[in-house]
mmCIF file of C-alpha atoms in Angstrom:
data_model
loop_
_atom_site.group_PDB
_atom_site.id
_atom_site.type_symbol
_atom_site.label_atom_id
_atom_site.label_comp_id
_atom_site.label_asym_id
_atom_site.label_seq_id
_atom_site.Cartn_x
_atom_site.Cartn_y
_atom_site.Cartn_z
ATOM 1 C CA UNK L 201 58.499 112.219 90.463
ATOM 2 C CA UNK L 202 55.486 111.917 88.171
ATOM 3 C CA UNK L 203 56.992 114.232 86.115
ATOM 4 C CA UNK L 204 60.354 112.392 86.087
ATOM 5 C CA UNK L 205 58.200 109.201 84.900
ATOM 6 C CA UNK L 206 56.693 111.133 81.753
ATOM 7 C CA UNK L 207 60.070 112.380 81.185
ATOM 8 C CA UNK L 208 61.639 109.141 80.762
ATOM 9 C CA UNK L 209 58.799 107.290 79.413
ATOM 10 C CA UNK L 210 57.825 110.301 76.491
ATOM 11 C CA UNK L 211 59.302 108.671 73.194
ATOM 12 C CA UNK L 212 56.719 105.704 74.288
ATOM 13 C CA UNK L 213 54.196 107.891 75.009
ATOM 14 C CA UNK L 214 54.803 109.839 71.508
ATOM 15 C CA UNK L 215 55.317 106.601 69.607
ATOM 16 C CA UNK L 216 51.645 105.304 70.980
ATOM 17 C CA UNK L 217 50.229 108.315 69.746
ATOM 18 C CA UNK L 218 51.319 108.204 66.104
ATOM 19 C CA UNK L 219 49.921 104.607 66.114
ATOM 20 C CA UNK L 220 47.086 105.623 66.938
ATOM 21 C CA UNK L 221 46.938 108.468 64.983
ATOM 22 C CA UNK L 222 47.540 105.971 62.224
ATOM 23 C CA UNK L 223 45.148 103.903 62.930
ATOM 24 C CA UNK L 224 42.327 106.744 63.299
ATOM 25 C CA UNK L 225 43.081 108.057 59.883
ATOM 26 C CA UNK L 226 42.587 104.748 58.546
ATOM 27 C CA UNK L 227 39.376 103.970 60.062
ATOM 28 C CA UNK L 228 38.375 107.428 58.913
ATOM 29 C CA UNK L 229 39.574 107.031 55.486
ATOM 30 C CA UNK L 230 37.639 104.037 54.813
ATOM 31 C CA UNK L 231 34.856 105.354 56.574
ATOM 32 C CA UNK L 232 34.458 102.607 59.115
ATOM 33 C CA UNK L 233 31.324 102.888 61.079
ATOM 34 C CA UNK L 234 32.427 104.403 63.942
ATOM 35 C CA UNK L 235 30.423 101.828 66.619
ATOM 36 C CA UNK L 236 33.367 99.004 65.529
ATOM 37 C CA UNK L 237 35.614 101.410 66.466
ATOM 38 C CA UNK L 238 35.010 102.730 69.958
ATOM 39 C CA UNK L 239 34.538 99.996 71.927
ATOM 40 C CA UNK L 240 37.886 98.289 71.078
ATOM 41 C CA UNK L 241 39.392 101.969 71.318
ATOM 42 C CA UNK L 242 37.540 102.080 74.890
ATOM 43 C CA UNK L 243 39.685 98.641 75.941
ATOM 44 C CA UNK L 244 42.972 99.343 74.458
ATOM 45 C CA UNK L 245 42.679 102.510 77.014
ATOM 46 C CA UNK L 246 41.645 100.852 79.617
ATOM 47 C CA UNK L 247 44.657 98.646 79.124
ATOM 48 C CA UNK L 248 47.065 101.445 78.654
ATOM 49 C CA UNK L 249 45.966 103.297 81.664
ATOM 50 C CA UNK L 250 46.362 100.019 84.076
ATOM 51 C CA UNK L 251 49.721 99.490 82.227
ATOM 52 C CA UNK L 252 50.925 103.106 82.662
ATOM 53 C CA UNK L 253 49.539 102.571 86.784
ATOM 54 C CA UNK L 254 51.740 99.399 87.195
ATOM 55 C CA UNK L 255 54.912 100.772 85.270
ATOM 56 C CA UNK L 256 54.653 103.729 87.488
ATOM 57 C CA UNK L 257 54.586 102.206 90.544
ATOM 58 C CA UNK L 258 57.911 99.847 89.712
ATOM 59 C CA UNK L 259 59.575 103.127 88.701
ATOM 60 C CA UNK L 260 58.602 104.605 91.993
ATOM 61 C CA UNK L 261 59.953 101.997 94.269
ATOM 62 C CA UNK L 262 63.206 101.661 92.208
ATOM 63 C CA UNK L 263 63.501 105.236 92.552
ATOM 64 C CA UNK L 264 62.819 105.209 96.559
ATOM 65 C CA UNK L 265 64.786 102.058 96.473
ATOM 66 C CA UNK L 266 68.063 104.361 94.747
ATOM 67 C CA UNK L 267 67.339 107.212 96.305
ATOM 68 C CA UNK L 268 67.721 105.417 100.369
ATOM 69 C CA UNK L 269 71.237 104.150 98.492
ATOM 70 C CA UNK L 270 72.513 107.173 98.475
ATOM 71 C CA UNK L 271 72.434 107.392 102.328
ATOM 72 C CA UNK L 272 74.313 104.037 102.724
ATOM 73 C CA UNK L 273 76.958 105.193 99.867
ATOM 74 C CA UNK L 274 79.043 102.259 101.160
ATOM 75 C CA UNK L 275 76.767 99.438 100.625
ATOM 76 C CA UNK L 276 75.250 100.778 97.299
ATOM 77 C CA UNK L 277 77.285 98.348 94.853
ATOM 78 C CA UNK L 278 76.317 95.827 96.820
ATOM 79 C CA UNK L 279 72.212 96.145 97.155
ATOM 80 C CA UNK L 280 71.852 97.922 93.568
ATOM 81 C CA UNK L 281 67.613 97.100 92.483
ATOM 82 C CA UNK L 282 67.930 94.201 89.660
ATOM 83 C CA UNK L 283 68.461 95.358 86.125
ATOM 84 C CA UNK L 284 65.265 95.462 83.628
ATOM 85 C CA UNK L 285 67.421 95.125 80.917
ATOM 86 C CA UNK L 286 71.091 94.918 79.097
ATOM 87 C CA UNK L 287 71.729 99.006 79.511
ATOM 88 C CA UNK L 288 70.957 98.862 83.552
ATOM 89 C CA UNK L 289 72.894 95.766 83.873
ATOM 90 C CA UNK L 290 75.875 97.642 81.895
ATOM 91 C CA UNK L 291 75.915 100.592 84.096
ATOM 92 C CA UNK L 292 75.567 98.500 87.199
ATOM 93 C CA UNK L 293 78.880 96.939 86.181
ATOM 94 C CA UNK L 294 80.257 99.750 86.131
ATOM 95 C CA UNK L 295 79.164 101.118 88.957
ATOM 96 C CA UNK L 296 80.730 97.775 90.645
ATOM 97 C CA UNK L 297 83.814 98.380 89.189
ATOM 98 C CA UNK L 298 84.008 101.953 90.093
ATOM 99 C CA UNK L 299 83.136 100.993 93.746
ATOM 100 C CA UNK L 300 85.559 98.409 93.661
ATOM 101 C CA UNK L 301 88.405 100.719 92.411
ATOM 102 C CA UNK L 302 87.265 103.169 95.025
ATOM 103 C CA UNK L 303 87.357 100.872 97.861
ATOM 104 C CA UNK L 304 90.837 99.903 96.377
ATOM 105 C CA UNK L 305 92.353 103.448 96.137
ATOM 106 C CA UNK L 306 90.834 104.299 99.702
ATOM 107 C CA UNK L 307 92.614 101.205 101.322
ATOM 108 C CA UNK L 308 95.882 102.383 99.461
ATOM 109 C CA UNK L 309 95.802 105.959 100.990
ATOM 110 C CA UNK L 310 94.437 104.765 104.544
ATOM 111 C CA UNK L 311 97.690 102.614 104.336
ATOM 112 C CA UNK L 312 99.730 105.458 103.307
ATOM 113 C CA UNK L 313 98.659 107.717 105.657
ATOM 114 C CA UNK L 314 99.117 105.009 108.776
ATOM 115 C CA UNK L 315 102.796 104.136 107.650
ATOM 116 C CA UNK L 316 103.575 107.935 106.986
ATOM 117 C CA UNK L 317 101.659 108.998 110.579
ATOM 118 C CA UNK L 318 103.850 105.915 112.062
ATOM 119 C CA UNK L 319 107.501 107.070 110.218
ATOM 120 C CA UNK L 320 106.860 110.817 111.796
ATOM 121 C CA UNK L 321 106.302 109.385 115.485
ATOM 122 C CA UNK L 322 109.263 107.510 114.702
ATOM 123 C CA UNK L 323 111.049 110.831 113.705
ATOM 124 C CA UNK L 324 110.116 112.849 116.334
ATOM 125 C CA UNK L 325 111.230 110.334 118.513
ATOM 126 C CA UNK L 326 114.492 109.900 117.233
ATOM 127 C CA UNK L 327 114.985 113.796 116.744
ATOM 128 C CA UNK L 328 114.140 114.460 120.469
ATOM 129 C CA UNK L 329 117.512 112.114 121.436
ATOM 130 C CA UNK L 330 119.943 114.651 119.686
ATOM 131 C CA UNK L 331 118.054 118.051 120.704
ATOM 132 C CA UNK L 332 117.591 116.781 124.521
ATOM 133 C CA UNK L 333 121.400 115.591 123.916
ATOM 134 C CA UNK L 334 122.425 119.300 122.892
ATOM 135 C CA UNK L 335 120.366 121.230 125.862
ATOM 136 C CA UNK L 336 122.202 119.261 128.357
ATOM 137 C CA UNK L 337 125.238 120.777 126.733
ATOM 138 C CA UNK L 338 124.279 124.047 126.359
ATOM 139 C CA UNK L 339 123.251 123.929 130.227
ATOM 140 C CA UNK L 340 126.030 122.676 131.152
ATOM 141 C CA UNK L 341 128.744 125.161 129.606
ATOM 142 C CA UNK L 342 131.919 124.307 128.026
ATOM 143 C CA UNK L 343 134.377 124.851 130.609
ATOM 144 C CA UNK L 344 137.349 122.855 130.426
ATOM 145 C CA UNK L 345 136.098 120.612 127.841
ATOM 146 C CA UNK L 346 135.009 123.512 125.667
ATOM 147 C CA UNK L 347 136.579 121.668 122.282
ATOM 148 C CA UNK L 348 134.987 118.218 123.063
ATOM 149 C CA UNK L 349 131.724 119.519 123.763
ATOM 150 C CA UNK L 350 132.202 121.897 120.678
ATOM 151 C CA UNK L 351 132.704 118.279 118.889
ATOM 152 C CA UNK L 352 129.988 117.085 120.578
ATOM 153 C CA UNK L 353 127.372 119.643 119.545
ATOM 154 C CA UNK L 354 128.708 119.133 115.948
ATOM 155 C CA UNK L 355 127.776 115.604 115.927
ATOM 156 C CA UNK L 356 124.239 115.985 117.281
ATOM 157 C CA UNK L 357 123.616 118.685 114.536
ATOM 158 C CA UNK L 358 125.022 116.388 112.263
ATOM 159 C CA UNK L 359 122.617 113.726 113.660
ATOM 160 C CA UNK L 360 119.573 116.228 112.908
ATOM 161 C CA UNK L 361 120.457 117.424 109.349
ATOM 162 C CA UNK L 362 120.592 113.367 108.351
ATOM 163 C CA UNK L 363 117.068 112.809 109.821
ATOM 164 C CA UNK L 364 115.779 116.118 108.630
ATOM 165 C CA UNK L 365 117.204 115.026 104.679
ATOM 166 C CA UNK L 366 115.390 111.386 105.227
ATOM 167 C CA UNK L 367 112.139 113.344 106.121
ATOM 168 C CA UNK L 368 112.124 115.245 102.868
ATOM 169 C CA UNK L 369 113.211 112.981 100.433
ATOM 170 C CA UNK L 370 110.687 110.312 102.347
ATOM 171 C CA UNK L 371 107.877 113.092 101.526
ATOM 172 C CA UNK L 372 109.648 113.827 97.950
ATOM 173 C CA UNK L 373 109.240 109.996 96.794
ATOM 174 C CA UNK L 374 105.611 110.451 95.681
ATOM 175 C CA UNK L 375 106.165 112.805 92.998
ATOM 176 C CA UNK L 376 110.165 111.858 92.497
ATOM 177 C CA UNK L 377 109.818 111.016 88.482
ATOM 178 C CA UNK L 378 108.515 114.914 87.921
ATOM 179 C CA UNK L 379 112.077 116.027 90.038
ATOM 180 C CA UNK L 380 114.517 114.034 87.649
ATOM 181 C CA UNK L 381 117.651 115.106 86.095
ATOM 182 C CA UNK L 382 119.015 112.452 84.146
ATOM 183 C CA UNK L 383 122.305 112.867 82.546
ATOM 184 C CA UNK L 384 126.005 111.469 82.675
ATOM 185 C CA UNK L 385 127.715 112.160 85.524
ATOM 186 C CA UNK L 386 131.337 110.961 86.803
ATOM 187 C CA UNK L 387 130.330 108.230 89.391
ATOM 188 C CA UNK L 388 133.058 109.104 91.931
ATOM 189 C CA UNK L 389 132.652 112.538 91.705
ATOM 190 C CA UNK L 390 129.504 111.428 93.311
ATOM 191 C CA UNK L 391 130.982 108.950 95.728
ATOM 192 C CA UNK L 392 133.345 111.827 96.345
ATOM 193 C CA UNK L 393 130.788 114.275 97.533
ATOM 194 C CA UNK L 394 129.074 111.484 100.128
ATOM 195 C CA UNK L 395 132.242 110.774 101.607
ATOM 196 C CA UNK L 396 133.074 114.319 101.959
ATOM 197 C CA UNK L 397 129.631 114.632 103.711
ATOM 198 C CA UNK L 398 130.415 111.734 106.391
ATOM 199 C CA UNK L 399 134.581 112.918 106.915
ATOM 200 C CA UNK L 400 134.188 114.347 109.966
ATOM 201 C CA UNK L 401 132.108 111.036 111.295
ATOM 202 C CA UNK L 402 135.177 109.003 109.609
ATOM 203 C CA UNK L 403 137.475 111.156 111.830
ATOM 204 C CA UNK L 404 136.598 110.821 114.937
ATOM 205 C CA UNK L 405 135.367 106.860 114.940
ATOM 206 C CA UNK L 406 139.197 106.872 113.170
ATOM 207 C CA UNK L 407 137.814 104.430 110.635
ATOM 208 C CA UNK L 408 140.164 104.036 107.191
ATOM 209 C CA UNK L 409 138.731 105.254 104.113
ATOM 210 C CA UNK L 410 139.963 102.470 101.056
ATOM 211 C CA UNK L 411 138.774 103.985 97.669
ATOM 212 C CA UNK L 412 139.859 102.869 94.019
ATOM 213 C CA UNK L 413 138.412 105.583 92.338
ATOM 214 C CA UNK L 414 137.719 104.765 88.585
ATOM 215 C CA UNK L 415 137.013 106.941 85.220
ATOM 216 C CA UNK L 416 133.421 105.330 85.252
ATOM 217 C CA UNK L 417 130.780 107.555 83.914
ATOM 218 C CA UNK L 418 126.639 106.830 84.961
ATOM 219 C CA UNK L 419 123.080 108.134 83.465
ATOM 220 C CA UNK L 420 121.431 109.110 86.905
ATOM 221 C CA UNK L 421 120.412 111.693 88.852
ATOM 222 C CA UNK L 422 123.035 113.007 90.754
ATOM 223 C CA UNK L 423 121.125 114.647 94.091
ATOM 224 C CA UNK L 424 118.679 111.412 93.970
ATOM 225 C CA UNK L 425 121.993 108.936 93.859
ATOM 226 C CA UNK L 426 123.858 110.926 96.491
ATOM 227 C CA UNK L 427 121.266 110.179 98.713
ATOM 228 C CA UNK L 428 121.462 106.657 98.527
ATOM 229 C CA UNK L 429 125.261 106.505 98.872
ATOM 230 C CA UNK L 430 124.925 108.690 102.058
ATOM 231 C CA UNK L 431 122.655 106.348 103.067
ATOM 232 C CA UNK L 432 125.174 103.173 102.433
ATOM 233 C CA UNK L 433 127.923 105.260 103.670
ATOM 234 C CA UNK L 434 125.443 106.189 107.284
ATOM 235 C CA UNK L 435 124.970 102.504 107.731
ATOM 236 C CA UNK L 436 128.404 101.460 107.107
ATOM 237 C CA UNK L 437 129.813 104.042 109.980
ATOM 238 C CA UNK L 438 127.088 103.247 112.136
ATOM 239 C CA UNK L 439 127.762 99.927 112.342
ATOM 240 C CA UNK L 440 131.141 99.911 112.247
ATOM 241 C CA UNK L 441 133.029 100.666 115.659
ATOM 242 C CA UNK L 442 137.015 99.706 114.297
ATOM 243 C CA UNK L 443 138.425 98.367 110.991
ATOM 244 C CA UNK L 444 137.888 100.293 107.196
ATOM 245 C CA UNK L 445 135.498 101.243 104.696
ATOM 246 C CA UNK L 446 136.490 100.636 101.162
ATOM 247 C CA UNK L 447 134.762 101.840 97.787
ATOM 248 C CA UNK L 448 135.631 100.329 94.164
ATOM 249 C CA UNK L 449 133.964 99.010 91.036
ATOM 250 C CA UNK L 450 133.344 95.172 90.889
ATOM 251 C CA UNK L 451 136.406 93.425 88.888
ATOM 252 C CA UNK L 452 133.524 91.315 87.134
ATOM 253 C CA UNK L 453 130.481 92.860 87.033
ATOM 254 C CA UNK L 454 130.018 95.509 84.643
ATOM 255 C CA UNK L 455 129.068 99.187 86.115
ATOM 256 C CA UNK L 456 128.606 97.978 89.596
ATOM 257 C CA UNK L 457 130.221 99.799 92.640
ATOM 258 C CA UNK L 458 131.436 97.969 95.641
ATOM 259 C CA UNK L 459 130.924 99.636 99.527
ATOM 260 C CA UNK L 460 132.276 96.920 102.006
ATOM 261 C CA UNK L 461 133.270 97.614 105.601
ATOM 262 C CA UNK L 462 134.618 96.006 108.592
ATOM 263 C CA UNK L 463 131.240 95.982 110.975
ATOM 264 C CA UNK L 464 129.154 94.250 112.965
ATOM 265 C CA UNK L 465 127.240 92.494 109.959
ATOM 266 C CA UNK L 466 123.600 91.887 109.534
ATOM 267 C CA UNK L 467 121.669 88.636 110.953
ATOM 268 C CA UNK L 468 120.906 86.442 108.463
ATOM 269 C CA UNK L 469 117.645 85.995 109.692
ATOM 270 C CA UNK L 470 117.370 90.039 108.608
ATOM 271 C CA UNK L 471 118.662 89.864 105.274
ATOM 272 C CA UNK L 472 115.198 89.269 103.769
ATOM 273 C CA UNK L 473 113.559 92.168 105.639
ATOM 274 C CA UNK L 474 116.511 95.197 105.294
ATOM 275 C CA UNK L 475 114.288 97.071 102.596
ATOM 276 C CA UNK L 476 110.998 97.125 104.531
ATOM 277 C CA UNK L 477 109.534 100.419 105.628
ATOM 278 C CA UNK L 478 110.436 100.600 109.331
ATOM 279 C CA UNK L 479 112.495 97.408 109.472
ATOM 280 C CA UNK L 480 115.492 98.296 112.031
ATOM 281 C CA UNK L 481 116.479 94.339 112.625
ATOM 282 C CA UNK L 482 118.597 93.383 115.813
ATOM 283 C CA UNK L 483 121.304 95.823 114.868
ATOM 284 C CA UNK L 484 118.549 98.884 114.760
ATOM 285 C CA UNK L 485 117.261 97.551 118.337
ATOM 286 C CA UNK L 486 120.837 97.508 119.170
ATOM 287 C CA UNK L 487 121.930 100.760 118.454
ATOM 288 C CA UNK L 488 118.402 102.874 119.299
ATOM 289 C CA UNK L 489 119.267 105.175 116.532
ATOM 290 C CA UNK L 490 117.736 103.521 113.314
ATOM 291 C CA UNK L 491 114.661 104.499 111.844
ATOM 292 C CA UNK L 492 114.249 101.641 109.474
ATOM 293 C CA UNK L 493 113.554 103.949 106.630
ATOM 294 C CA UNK L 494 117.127 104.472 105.206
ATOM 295 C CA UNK L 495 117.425 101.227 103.558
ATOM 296 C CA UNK L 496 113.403 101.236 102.535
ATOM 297 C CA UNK L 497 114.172 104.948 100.428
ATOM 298 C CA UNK L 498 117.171 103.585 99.007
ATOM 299 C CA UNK L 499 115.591 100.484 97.075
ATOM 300 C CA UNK L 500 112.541 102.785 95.825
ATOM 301 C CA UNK L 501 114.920 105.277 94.463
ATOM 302 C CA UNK L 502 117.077 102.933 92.792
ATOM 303 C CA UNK L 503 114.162 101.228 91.118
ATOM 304 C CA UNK L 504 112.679 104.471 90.104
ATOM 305 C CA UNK L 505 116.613 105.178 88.350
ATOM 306 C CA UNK L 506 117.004 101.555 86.719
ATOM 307 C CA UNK L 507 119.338 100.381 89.426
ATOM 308 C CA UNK L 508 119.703 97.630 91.602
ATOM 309 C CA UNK L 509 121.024 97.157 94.617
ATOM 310 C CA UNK L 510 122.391 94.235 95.934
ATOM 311 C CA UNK L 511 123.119 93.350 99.837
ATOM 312 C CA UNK L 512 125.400 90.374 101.477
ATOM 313 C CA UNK L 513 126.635 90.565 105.136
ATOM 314 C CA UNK L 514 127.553 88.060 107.555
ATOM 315 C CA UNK L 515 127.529 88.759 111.471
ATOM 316 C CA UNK L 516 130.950 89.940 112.809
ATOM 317 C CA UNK L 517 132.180 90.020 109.714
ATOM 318 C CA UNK L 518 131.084 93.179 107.885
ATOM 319 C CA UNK L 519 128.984 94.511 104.994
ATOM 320 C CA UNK L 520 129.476 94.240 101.016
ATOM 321 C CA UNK L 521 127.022 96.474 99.424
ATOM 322 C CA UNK L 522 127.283 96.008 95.303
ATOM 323 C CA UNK L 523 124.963 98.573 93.522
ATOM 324 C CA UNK L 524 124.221 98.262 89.770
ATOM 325 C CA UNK L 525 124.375 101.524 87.946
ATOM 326 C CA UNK L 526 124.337 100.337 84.408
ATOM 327 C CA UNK L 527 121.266 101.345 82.062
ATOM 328 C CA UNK L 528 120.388 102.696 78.662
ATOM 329 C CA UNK L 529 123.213 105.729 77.715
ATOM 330 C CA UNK L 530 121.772 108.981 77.987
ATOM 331 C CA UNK L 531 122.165 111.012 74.729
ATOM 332 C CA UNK L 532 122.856 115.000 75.356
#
């Protein structure tokens, strides 16, 4: 430590001694009788010693005093010694600032990390329904009923691959602006490829498929926007036991699509809430097959694209679903 203290303190140290080396070749140049100069020599040192003592000992406790800091890492911002002067005060700042930003960033990830740790109990829960689902099957044999329960198998694999492609594009989000492809696509060539996804579901609820197409072409990604329209699409057969779904652009609004079925609606008391991360509403509670996270991916992606997404249901009477697809053209 002592040596620390010299280290610090040595431009002093070597600045005292070319004073006084100034001084002593003055005195000696003039030939000074040497009596005037020792004694105030002999207090000056005296002086400098008790000084040198005293500035010691303050670097020694704030020393101490940083080093039992480092144990309580947590608290150090907090019970910092008091600045001497303007350059400790500076880096105190900013080692209040850093701490602050820390204790920022670390609230940000715990948060992360107990919604993701929540969304894969959620996931596991709902992926045990279809597997459990399929072993009764299996155990069961087909017998008579060898086509229905082929159907049924279908469906619950069905079930499966749609929570198994929310899981990855829910871990995908994070770094989604490093996987985008933007360019012009045909827009129902994309709507296209979603319905084509959910035809066997249309089948056997027997719900009507009503789709204007239109020669409407949209700067997106393509895989990242097909997501979101199978997740539209999921909700709208989910919720919708009888009646039609029905796709077209908006007759006003400029590059918007339309999705509007014939369901059971959404509360209005839910409306607010439908894009929080594990929101399910009464329907979700209803139906036991919602993980609230559908709706939650869907508004994140869109943002990330420089869409919008717009919602308006009423209970018993369906589902109108108006996204906006229009941005900046994309030049090849």
């Amino acid at each position: 430590m002592i040596r620390g203290y010299f280290r610090q303190k040595k431009r002093r140290i070597l600045l005292d001694l070319v004073f006084v080396g100034i001084f002593a070749s003055c005195f000696y140049l003039t030939e000074v009788d040497l009596a005037f100069v020792w004694y105030p020599s002999l207090l000056c040192g005296v002086f400098f010693v008790m000084y040198v003592i005293w500035d010691y000992r303050k670097f020694r406790e704030k020393h101490v005093r940083l080093q039992e800091l480092l144990e309580q890492i947590d608290e150090t911002a907090e019970y910092l010694p008091d600045a001497e002067n303007q350059i400790e005060e500076d880096y105190q700042n900013l080692l209040r600032r850093l701490y602050l930003s820390n204790q920022e960033s670390a609230r940000s990830i715990r948060e992360k990390l107990f919604g993701n740790r929540e969304y894969i109990t959620l996931w596991a829960h709902q992926m045990k329904t279809p597997i459990t689902a399929m072993e009764l099957l299996l155990e069961e044999g087909f017998g008579d009923d060898a086509d229905k329960r082929r159907k049924e198998l279908l469906s619950r694999l069905f079930e499966i691959e749609q929570y198994v492609d929310i899981s990855l594009q829910f871990v995908r989000l994070d770094t989604m602006n490093a996987d985008l492809l933007l360019w012009n696509y045909p827009l129902f060539g994309i709507v296209k490829q979603a319905v084509k996804y959910f035809a066997r579901v249309f089948l056997s609820k027997r719900i009507s498929l009503h789709m204007t197409e239109a020669d409407v072409v949209v700067t997106t990604d393509e895989k990242w926007l097909l997501f979101v329209l199978k997740q539209i699409l999921s909700n709208a057969l989910k919720y919708t036991n009888q009646g039609s779904i029905s796709i077209f652009m908006h007759k006003e609004k400029e590059m918007t699509l339309v999705i509007e079925d014939t369901g059971r609606g959404i509360a209005a008391e839910d409306l607010p809430r439908i894009y929080e991360r594990g929101f399910t509403g009464l329907n979700g509670r209803m139906q036991e097959k919602s993980t609230g996270i559908g709706l939650y991916l869907s508004k994140k992606i869109l943002d990330t694209l420089s869409h919008g997404i717009w919602i308006d249901s009423k209970e018993g009477e369906g589902t109108r679903v108006e996204l906006s697809l229009g941005r900046e053209r994309f030049v090849k």
